[in-house]
Structure formats: structure tokens, C-alpha cells
Coordinates of C-alpha atoms in Angstrom, one line a residue:
Chain A
X256 CA 36.5 -21.1 -41.8
X257 CA 33.9 -20.7 -44.3
X258 CA 32.4 -17.8 -45.6
X259 CA 28.9 -18.1 -43.5
X260 CA 31.6 -18.0 -40.6
X261 CA 33.4 -15.4 -41.5
X262 CA 29.5 -13.4 -42.0
X263 CA 28.7 -14.8 -38.5
X264 CA 32.2 -13.1 -37.0
X265 CA 31.7 -9.7 -38.6
X266 CA 28.1 -9.4 -37.6
X267 CA 29.2 -10.5 -34.2
X268 CA 32.0 -7.9 -34.3
X269 CA 29.5 -5.4 -35.7
X270 CA 26.3 -5.9 -33.5
X271 CA 29.1 -6.0 -30.2
X272 CA 30.4 -2.6 -31.6
X273 CA 27.1 -1.2 -32.2
X274 CA 26.1 -2.4 -28.5
X275 CA 28.9 -0.4 -27.7
X276 CA 28.6 3.2 -29.6
X277 CA 24.7 3.3 -29.9
X278 CA 23.9 3.8 -26.3
X279 CA 26.4 6.8 -25.8
X280 CA 25.5 8.4 -28.9
X281 CA 21.9 8.6 -28.0
X282 CA 23.1 10.0 -24.3
X283 CA 25.5 12.4 -25.7
X284 CA 22.4 14.1 -28.2
X285 CA 20.3 13.6 -25.3
X286 CA 22.9 16.0 -22.9
X287 CA 23.1 18.4 -25.7
X288 CA 20.1 18.6 -26.4
X289 CA 19.4 19.7 -23.0
X290 CA 22.3 22.1 -22.7
X291 CA 23.0 21.7 -19.1
X292 CA 25.8 23.0 -17.2
X293 CA 26.1 19.8 -15.8
X294 CA 25.8 16.7 -17.8
X295 CA 25.7 14.1 -15.0
X296 CA 23.2 16.0 -13.8
X297 CA 20.0 15.6 -16.2
X298 CA 21.3 12.1 -16.8
X299 CA 18.3 9.4 -15.9
X300 CA 18.7 8.2 -12.4
X301 CA 18.5 4.8 -13.2
X302 CA 21.7 4.8 -15.3
X303 CA 23.8 6.6 -12.6
X304 CA 22.1 3.7 -10.2
X305 CA 23.5 1.0 -12.8
X306 CA 26.9 2.3 -13.3
X307 CA 28.4 1.7 -10.0
X308 CA 26.0 -1.8 -9.3
X309 CA 27.5 -3.3 -12.7
X310 CA 30.8 -2.5 -11.3
X311 CA 29.8 -4.5 -8.3
X312 CA 28.2 -7.1 -9.6
X313 CA 31.1 -7.4 -11.9
X314 CA 33.2 -7.9 -9.0
X315 CA 30.9 -10.5 -7.4
X316 CA 31.2 -12.9 -10.8
X317 CA 34.7 -12.3 -10.8
X318 CA 35.3 -13.5 -6.8
X319 CA 33.8 -16.9 -7.4
X320 CA 36.9 -18.8 -7.5
X321 CA 37.6 -21.7 -10.9
X322 CA 37.3 -24.3 -8.7
X323 CA 35.2 -23.4 -5.9
X324 CA 36.3 -25.1 -2.8
X325 CA 37.2 -24.6 0.6
X326 CA 41.3 -23.1 0.0
X327 CA 40.3 -21.3 -3.1
X328 CA 37.5 -19.5 -0.7
X329 CA 40.1 -19.0 2.0
X330 CA 42.7 -17.5 -0.4
X331 CA 39.3 -15.4 -1.9
X332 CA 38.5 -13.9 1.6
X333 CA 42.3 -13.2 2.8
X334 CA 43.2 -11.9 -1.0
X335 CA 40.5 -9.4 -0.8
X336 CA 41.3 -8.6 3.2
X337 CA 44.5 -8.2 2.2
X338 CA 43.7 -6.0 -0.9
X339 CA 40.9 -3.6 1.7
X340 CA 43.8 -3.7 4.7
X341 CA 46.2 -2.1 2.0
X342 CA 43.7 0.5 0.4
X343 CA 42.8 1.9 3.9
X344 CA 46.8 2.9 3.9
X345 CA 47.1 4.2 0.5
X346 CA 43.4 4.9 -1.0
X347 CA 45.4 3.8 -4.7
X348 CA 44.7 1.1 -7.1
X349 CA 47.7 -1.0 -8.4
X350 CA 49.3 -1.1 -4.7
X351 CA 46.9 -2.6 -3.0
X352 CA 45.5 -5.0 -6.2
X353 CA 49.4 -6.5 -6.2
X354 CA 49.5 -6.6 -2.7
X355 CA 45.8 -8.9 -3.2
X356 CA 47.5 -11.0 -6.0
X357 CA 50.2 -11.4 -4.2
X358 CA 48.4 -12.7 -0.6
X359 CA 45.9 -14.9 -2.8
X360 CA 48.9 -16.2 -4.3
X361 CA 50.4 -17.3 -1.0
X362 CA 47.6 -19.1 0.6
X363 CA 46.7 -21.1 -2.8
X364 CA 50.8 -22.3 -2.9
X365 CA 50.7 -22.9 0.9
X366 CA 48.1 -25.1 0.9
Chain B
X182 CA 47.7 6.3 -8.6
X183 CA 44.8 7.7 -6.0
X184 CA 40.8 6.9 -6.4
X185 CA 40.7 10.7 -4.7
X186 CA 41.0 13.8 -7.0
X187 CA 44.3 14.1 -7.9
X188 CA 46.2 16.1 -10.5
X189 CA 48.1 13.7 -13.8
X190 CA 51.7 12.3 -13.2
X191 CA 53.2 12.6 -16.7
X192 CA 50.9 12.1 -19.9
X193 CA 47.7 10.9 -20.0
X194 CA 48.3 7.9 -21.9
X195 CA 50.9 7.0 -19.9
X196 CA 48.9 7.3 -17.2
X197 CA 46.0 5.3 -18.7
X198 CA 48.7 2.8 -19.4
X199 CA 49.5 2.6 -15.8
X200 CA 45.8 2.8 -14.7
X201 CA 45.5 -0.6 -16.9
X202 CA 48.4 -2.4 -15.7
X203 CA 46.3 -4.5 -12.7
X204 CA 43.7 -5.4 -15.9
X205 CA 46.5 -7.6 -17.4
X206 CA 46.8 -10.0 -14.6
X207 CA 42.9 -10.8 -15.7
X208 CA 42.8 -10.8 -19.0
X209 CA 46.1 -12.7 -20.1
X210 CA 45.7 -16.1 -18.6
X211 CA 41.7 -15.7 -19.9
X212 CA 43.1 -14.6 -23.3
X213 CA 45.6 -17.7 -23.4
X214 CA 43.1 -19.8 -22.3
X215 CA 40.2 -18.5 -25.4
X216 CA 43.2 -18.7 -27.9
X217 CA 43.7 -22.4 -26.9
X218 CA 40.2 -23.5 -26.4
X219 CA 39.8 -21.5 -30.4
X220 CA 42.5 -23.6 -31.5
X221 CA 41.6 -26.9 -30.1
X222 CA 38.0 -26.2 -31.7
X223 CA 39.0 -25.9 -35.1
X224 CA 40.5 -22.9 -35.6
X225 CA 43.6 -21.8 -37.2
X226 CA 45.9 -19.3 -34.7
X227 CA 45.2 -16.4 -37.8
X228 CA 41.2 -17.1 -37.3
X229 CA 41.6 -17.0 -33.6
X230 CA 43.7 -13.7 -33.4
X231 CA 41.0 -12.0 -35.8
X232 CA 37.9 -13.1 -33.7
X233 CA 39.7 -11.2 -30.6
X234 CA 40.5 -8.3 -32.5
X235 CA 37.1 -7.4 -33.8
X236 CA 34.6 -9.0 -31.7
X237 CA 37.0 -8.1 -28.5
X238 CA 34.3 -9.9 -25.6
X239 CA 35.7 -12.6 -23.8
X240 CA 32.5 -14.3 -22.5
X241 CA 30.6 -14.4 -26.4
X242 CA 34.1 -15.3 -27.8
X243 CA 33.8 -18.4 -25.6
X244 CA 30.6 -18.9 -26.4
X245 CA 31.1 -18.6 -30.3
X246 CA 33.7 -21.0 -30.8
X247 CA 31.4 -23.6 -28.4
X248 CA 28.9 -23.1 -30.4
X249 CA 30.3 -23.0 -34.0
X250 CA 32.7 -26.3 -33.1
X251 CA 29.2 -28.0 -31.9
X252 CA 27.4 -27.1 -35.4
X253 CA 24.7 -24.8 -33.7
X254 CA 22.8 -22.8 -36.6
X255 CA 24.8 -19.3 -37.2
X256 CA 21.8 -17.1 -37.0
X257 CA 21.6 -18.5 -33.0
X258 CA 25.2 -17.7 -32.6
X259 CA 25.3 -14.4 -33.5
X260 CA 21.7 -13.8 -31.6
X261 CA 23.4 -15.4 -27.9
X262 CA 26.7 -13.9 -28.5
X263 CA 25.2 -10.4 -28.5
X264 CA 22.5 -10.8 -25.8
X265 CA 25.4 -11.9 -23.6
X266 CA 27.3 -8.7 -24.5
X267 CA 23.7 -6.9 -24.5
X268 CA 24.8 -5.3 -20.8
X269 CA 27.4 -3.1 -22.3
X270 CA 24.5 -1.0 -23.6
X271 CA 24.8 1.1 -20.1
X272 CA 28.5 1.7 -20.1
X273 CA 28.9 4.4 -23.1
X274 CA 25.8 6.2 -21.5
X275 CA 27.5 6.7 -18.1
X276 CA 30.7 7.5 -19.4
X277 CA 29.5 10.3 -21.8
X278 CA 29.1 12.6 -19.4
X279 CA 32.9 12.5 -19.1
X280 CA 33.3 12.4 -22.8
X281 CA 33.7 15.6 -25.2
X282 CA 33.3 15.5 -28.8
X283 CA 36.0 14.6 -30.1
X284 CA 35.3 12.1 -33.1
X285 CA 38.0 10.0 -31.8
X286 CA 35.7 8.8 -29.4
X287 CA 33.4 6.8 -32.1
X288 CA 36.4 4.4 -32.9
X289 CA 37.4 3.3 -28.9
X290 CA 34.1 2.7 -27.8
X291 CA 35.6 -0.4 -29.4
X292 CA 37.6 -0.7 -26.9
X293 CA 34.8 -0.3 -24.0
X294 CA 34.5 -3.6 -22.3
X295 CA 33.8 -4.0 -18.5
X296 CA 37.0 -3.7 -17.3
X297 CA 37.6 -0.7 -19.0
X298 CA 34.1 0.6 -17.7
X299 CA 34.7 0.1 -14.5
X300 CA 38.2 2.2 -14.3
X301 CA 36.7 4.6 -16.8
X302 CA 34.0 4.9 -14.7
X303 CA 36.1 5.9 -11.7
X304 CA 39.2 7.6 -13.6
X305 CA 37.4 9.9 -16.0
X306 CA 35.7 12.1 -13.5
X307 CA 38.5 12.8 -11.8
X308 CA 40.9 14.1 -15.1
X309 CA 40.5 17.3 -16.3
X310 CA 38.2 17.3 -19.8
X311 CA 41.7 17.5 -21.9
X312 CA 43.3 14.6 -20.6
X313 CA 40.2 12.0 -20.7
X314 CA 40.5 11.0 -24.1
X315 CA 44.7 10.3 -24.3
X316 CA 44.1 8.9 -20.1
X317 CA 41.4 6.4 -21.9
X318 CA 43.2 5.6 -25.2
X319 CA 46.2 4.3 -23.3
X320 CA 43.9 2.3 -20.7
X321 CA 42.1 0.9 -23.9
X322 CA 44.5 0.1 -26.2
X323 CA 47.1 -1.8 -23.5
X324 CA 43.9 -3.8 -22.6
X325 CA 43.6 -4.5 -26.2
X326 CA 46.4 -5.4 -26.8
X327 CA 47.3 -7.4 -24.3
X328 CA 43.7 -9.5 -24.9
X329 CA 45.1 -10.0 -28.8
X330 CA 48.7 -11.2 -28.0
X331 CA 47.4 -13.2 -25.1
X332 CA 44.8 -14.9 -27.8
X333 CA 48.0 -15.3 -30.1
X334 CA 50.0 -16.9 -27.6
X335 CA 47.5 -19.2 -26.4
X336 CA 46.8 -20.2 -30.0
X337 CA 50.9 -20.9 -30.5
X338 CA 51.7 -22.2 -27.2
X339 CA 48.9 -22.3 -24.7
X340 CA 48.9 -26.2 -24.2
X341 CA 52.4 -26.0 -23.1
X342 CA 52.3 -22.7 -21.1
X343 CA 49.6 -24.2 -19.0
X344 CA 51.6 -27.1 -18.6
X345 CA 54.7 -25.6 -17.5
X346 CA 53.0 -23.0 -15.6
X347 CA 49.1 -24.4 -14.6
X348 CA 49.3 -21.6 -11.5
X349 CA 49.2 -18.7 -14.4
X350 CA 45.1 -19.7 -14.8
X351 CA 44.9 -19.6 -11.1
X352 CA 46.6 -17.2 -9.3
X353 CA 46.9 -14.1 -12.0
X354 CA 43.5 -13.4 -12.3
X355 CA 42.7 -12.9 -9.1
X356 CA 44.0 -9.1 -10.0
X357 CA 40.7 -8.3 -11.1
X358 CA 38.2 -9.1 -8.4
X359 CA 40.8 -7.4 -6.3
X360 CA 40.6 -4.1 -9.1
X361 CA 37.4 -3.8 -8.9
X362 CA 37.3 -4.2 -5.3
X363 CA 39.2 -1.1 -5.2
X364 CA 36.8 0.2 -7.6
X365 CA 33.8 0.0 -5.9
X366 CA 35.1 0.5 -2.4
X367 CA 34.9 4.1 -1.9
X368 CA 31.4 4.2 -3.3
X369 CA 30.4 2.8 0.2
X370 CA 30.4 5.9 1.9
X371 CA 26.7 5.5 3.1
X372 CA 24.6 3.2 4.1
X373 CA 22.3 3.6 1.5
X374 CA 25.2 2.5 -1.3
X375 CA 26.6 -0.1 1.2
X376 CA 23.7 -2.1 1.2
X377 CA 22.9 -1.5 -3.0
X378 CA 26.8 -2.5 -3.8
X379 CA 27.1 -5.3 -1.1
X380 CA 23.3 -6.8 -2.3
X381 CA 24.7 -6.7 -6.0
X382 CA 27.8 -8.3 -5.0
X383 CA 26.5 -11.0 -3.2
X384 CA 23.3 -12.1 -5.6
X385 CA 26.2 -11.8 -8.6
X386 CA 28.3 -14.5 -6.3
X387 CA 24.7 -16.4 -6.1
X388 CA 24.1 -16.4 -9.5
X389 CA 27.0 -17.5 -10.7
X390 CA 27.8 -20.1 -8.7
X391 CA 23.7 -21.0 -9.5
X392 CA 25.4 -21.8 -12.8
X393 CA 23.9 -18.3 -14.3
X394 CA 27.4 -16.8 -15.3
X395 CA 26.4 -14.4 -18.4
X396 CA 23.1 -13.5 -16.4
X397 CA 24.9 -12.6 -13.2
X398 CA 26.3 -9.0 -13.7
X399 CA 23.0 -7.6 -15.6
X400 CA 20.9 -9.3 -12.5
X401 CA 22.7 -8.7 -9.9
X402 CA 23.0 -5.2 -10.9
X403 CA 19.5 -4.6 -11.4
X404 CA 18.5 -6.0 -8.0
X405 CA 21.5 -3.4 -6.1
X406 CA 19.4 -0.9 -8.0
X407 CA 15.8 -2.0 -6.9
X408 CA 17.3 -2.0 -3.2
X409 CA 18.2 1.5 -3.7
X410 CA 15.3 2.8 -5.0
X411 CA 13.4 1.1 -2.2
X412 CA 15.8 2.3 0.6
X413 CA 15.6 6.0 -1.2
X414 CA 11.9 5.9 -0.8
X415 CA 11.7 4.6 2.5
X416 CA 14.2 7.2 3.8
X417 CA 11.8 9.6 1.7
X418 CA 9.0 8.5 3.9
X419 CA 11.0 8.6 7.5
X420 CA 11.5 4.8 7.5
X421 CA 14.8 4.1 6.9

């Protein structure tokens, strides 16, 4: 890589870090200023809604198979159903995720 | 590990490592692909690894390598990659009520990826204040190291690996939707949130399948938030 490429890399790295850091610092100062007992209560409502909807959107985007054919969608559907089934029994994260991946893999390999 | 409030078993950082293990199924195959593509695009192994160490943002790394290899103007490369990462601006503020004033949080923000945010957003409120930084350090460092290690493996032997075990790229990444599902499903405890979450997820699927993978997350999240406000106002007015 030449100097200009390194500069681009460093700019992106710093910019990405600041995108993660600065809004956090802004909210921290805002919460400190309000000096409320429960910080969540003084956060803007739109921000508390965007948190869960961002996770739901990540779920949606990650759900789309790399090769979106019938078998992949079938495997995806079964994988999510198994994940949900195990979650309803265990209310945990690790085991439902593992069972979901295994069932997804079994369906993918079977077809 | 329970998604409901529960005390910590073992040291906080160990619990963080344990909670982040499902992320590896999604991180490592994508990191291997990135390492392979980066080397094929003309970057050296060391340069490829350094990109993952310092940028540490999947989509923008792929874009950086692709645009740089195609000879795009570097100012445009920088702007485009930062635009893709713009969604990260809502992560820190959402977590900040759960983080104390320890200065160590500042460097740890480097590890605030989509997946770590999703995990931390659910787990941090369940943990005692003094355990949060340890938990986050364990989870974020494991995810970061797996991304860097996966990149190195991909850059050095990615071609051989994907030839021998082609299913690595097909099966393991399902860990991500399964994990996101487990993280978000407890939120669907009433009709308002269930509809909001469903619309966000369905919009994201449609947007990604329509060829807008990078805009899918922020746009789908915003559409869900708009629906939330509409339904909430209707309920307040007695319509819903």
C-alpha cells in the first residue's frame, strides 16, 4: 500500500471509532447533566425504540441466505423454528443458537 | 446463560466470553472470506490483518478493499465506508445508561460492533454495575480477536480452506440470525412491540433482497420505530 492508501485506512479507522465513541460520550454527558436516578428514563424515547428495532433489523438482514433458493429458505425456516422451540424451553442463548445452527446444517446437507 | 435477570456464574469477563461464543459462528467464516478477498485484491497478508485490527467493521472493510482495488478516488472510499458505519451512532447512547465513568470504556468502544451491541443491549441491564466492564471486555475482545484471527487465516489459507470445507461458509453463519432471534424475541411480550419488531425484521429482509444490504439495517429500524409511534398514538387515542 502506498502512503495515500495508508492515510485512507487510518481515516476510516479513526472515523469508525469516533462514530462509536462520540455519541456515547454525548449521551453520557447528557445523562450526567440531568443527574437523574434512572438514566434510561431521561434518554430520548426515539433512541430507546431504535435500540430494539436495530437488533430486529440485524436479525432480518442476517436471515437472508447467501444463495436465496428454496432449500436455503426451508433450512432457514426450520433453523429459526428449532431455535424458538429450544428457547421457549430453556430461555437461554447458547443452546437455542447451537440447535438452530445444527438443524439448519442438517436440512442444508439433507437436500 | 439466561436472557432473564440472573446472577453471574464465575468472573464477569469469563461470562462475557461465554456469551460471545455464538458470535464466532458468524464472525469467523465472514472474516475468512474477507481475508481471502483482500489478498486476491492485491493487499498483503499484513495489510489485510491490519485492516481488520483497526477498522473492525465487516461491511465497510469489504467496500474499502473493493473500491480501492477498482481504483476509486480515496476520498470517496473514505466517505462511503464511513456512511455504511453511520448506523453505529445509536449504539453507544443506547448502552450509556448501563456504563459507569471508568475511562476504560473509551478504548472499549472500538469493539462496539452490530453484534456486540445486540448482545450488550440485552445483557448489560441484567448485570450488576461492577460486573459490566469485565463482561463487555470478555465479549468484545473475543469477538475482535476472532475477527482478526479469521482474517489472518483467510489471507493465508482461505482458498484452501473453502475448497476443503465449503460448508464453513454455508452453515456456520446461521449462528447470527439464531442469536439475534434469541436476543430480540423476549421483547415481543406485547402486541405493540411484537408488531414493531416484526415490521423491522420483515423490512430488513425485503430491503436486503431488493439489493440494499447496507441501508437495510437503518431503514428497517426506522420503519419499525415509525410504526411504534403510530400504534402508540392510536392506543393513546383509543383507536388501537
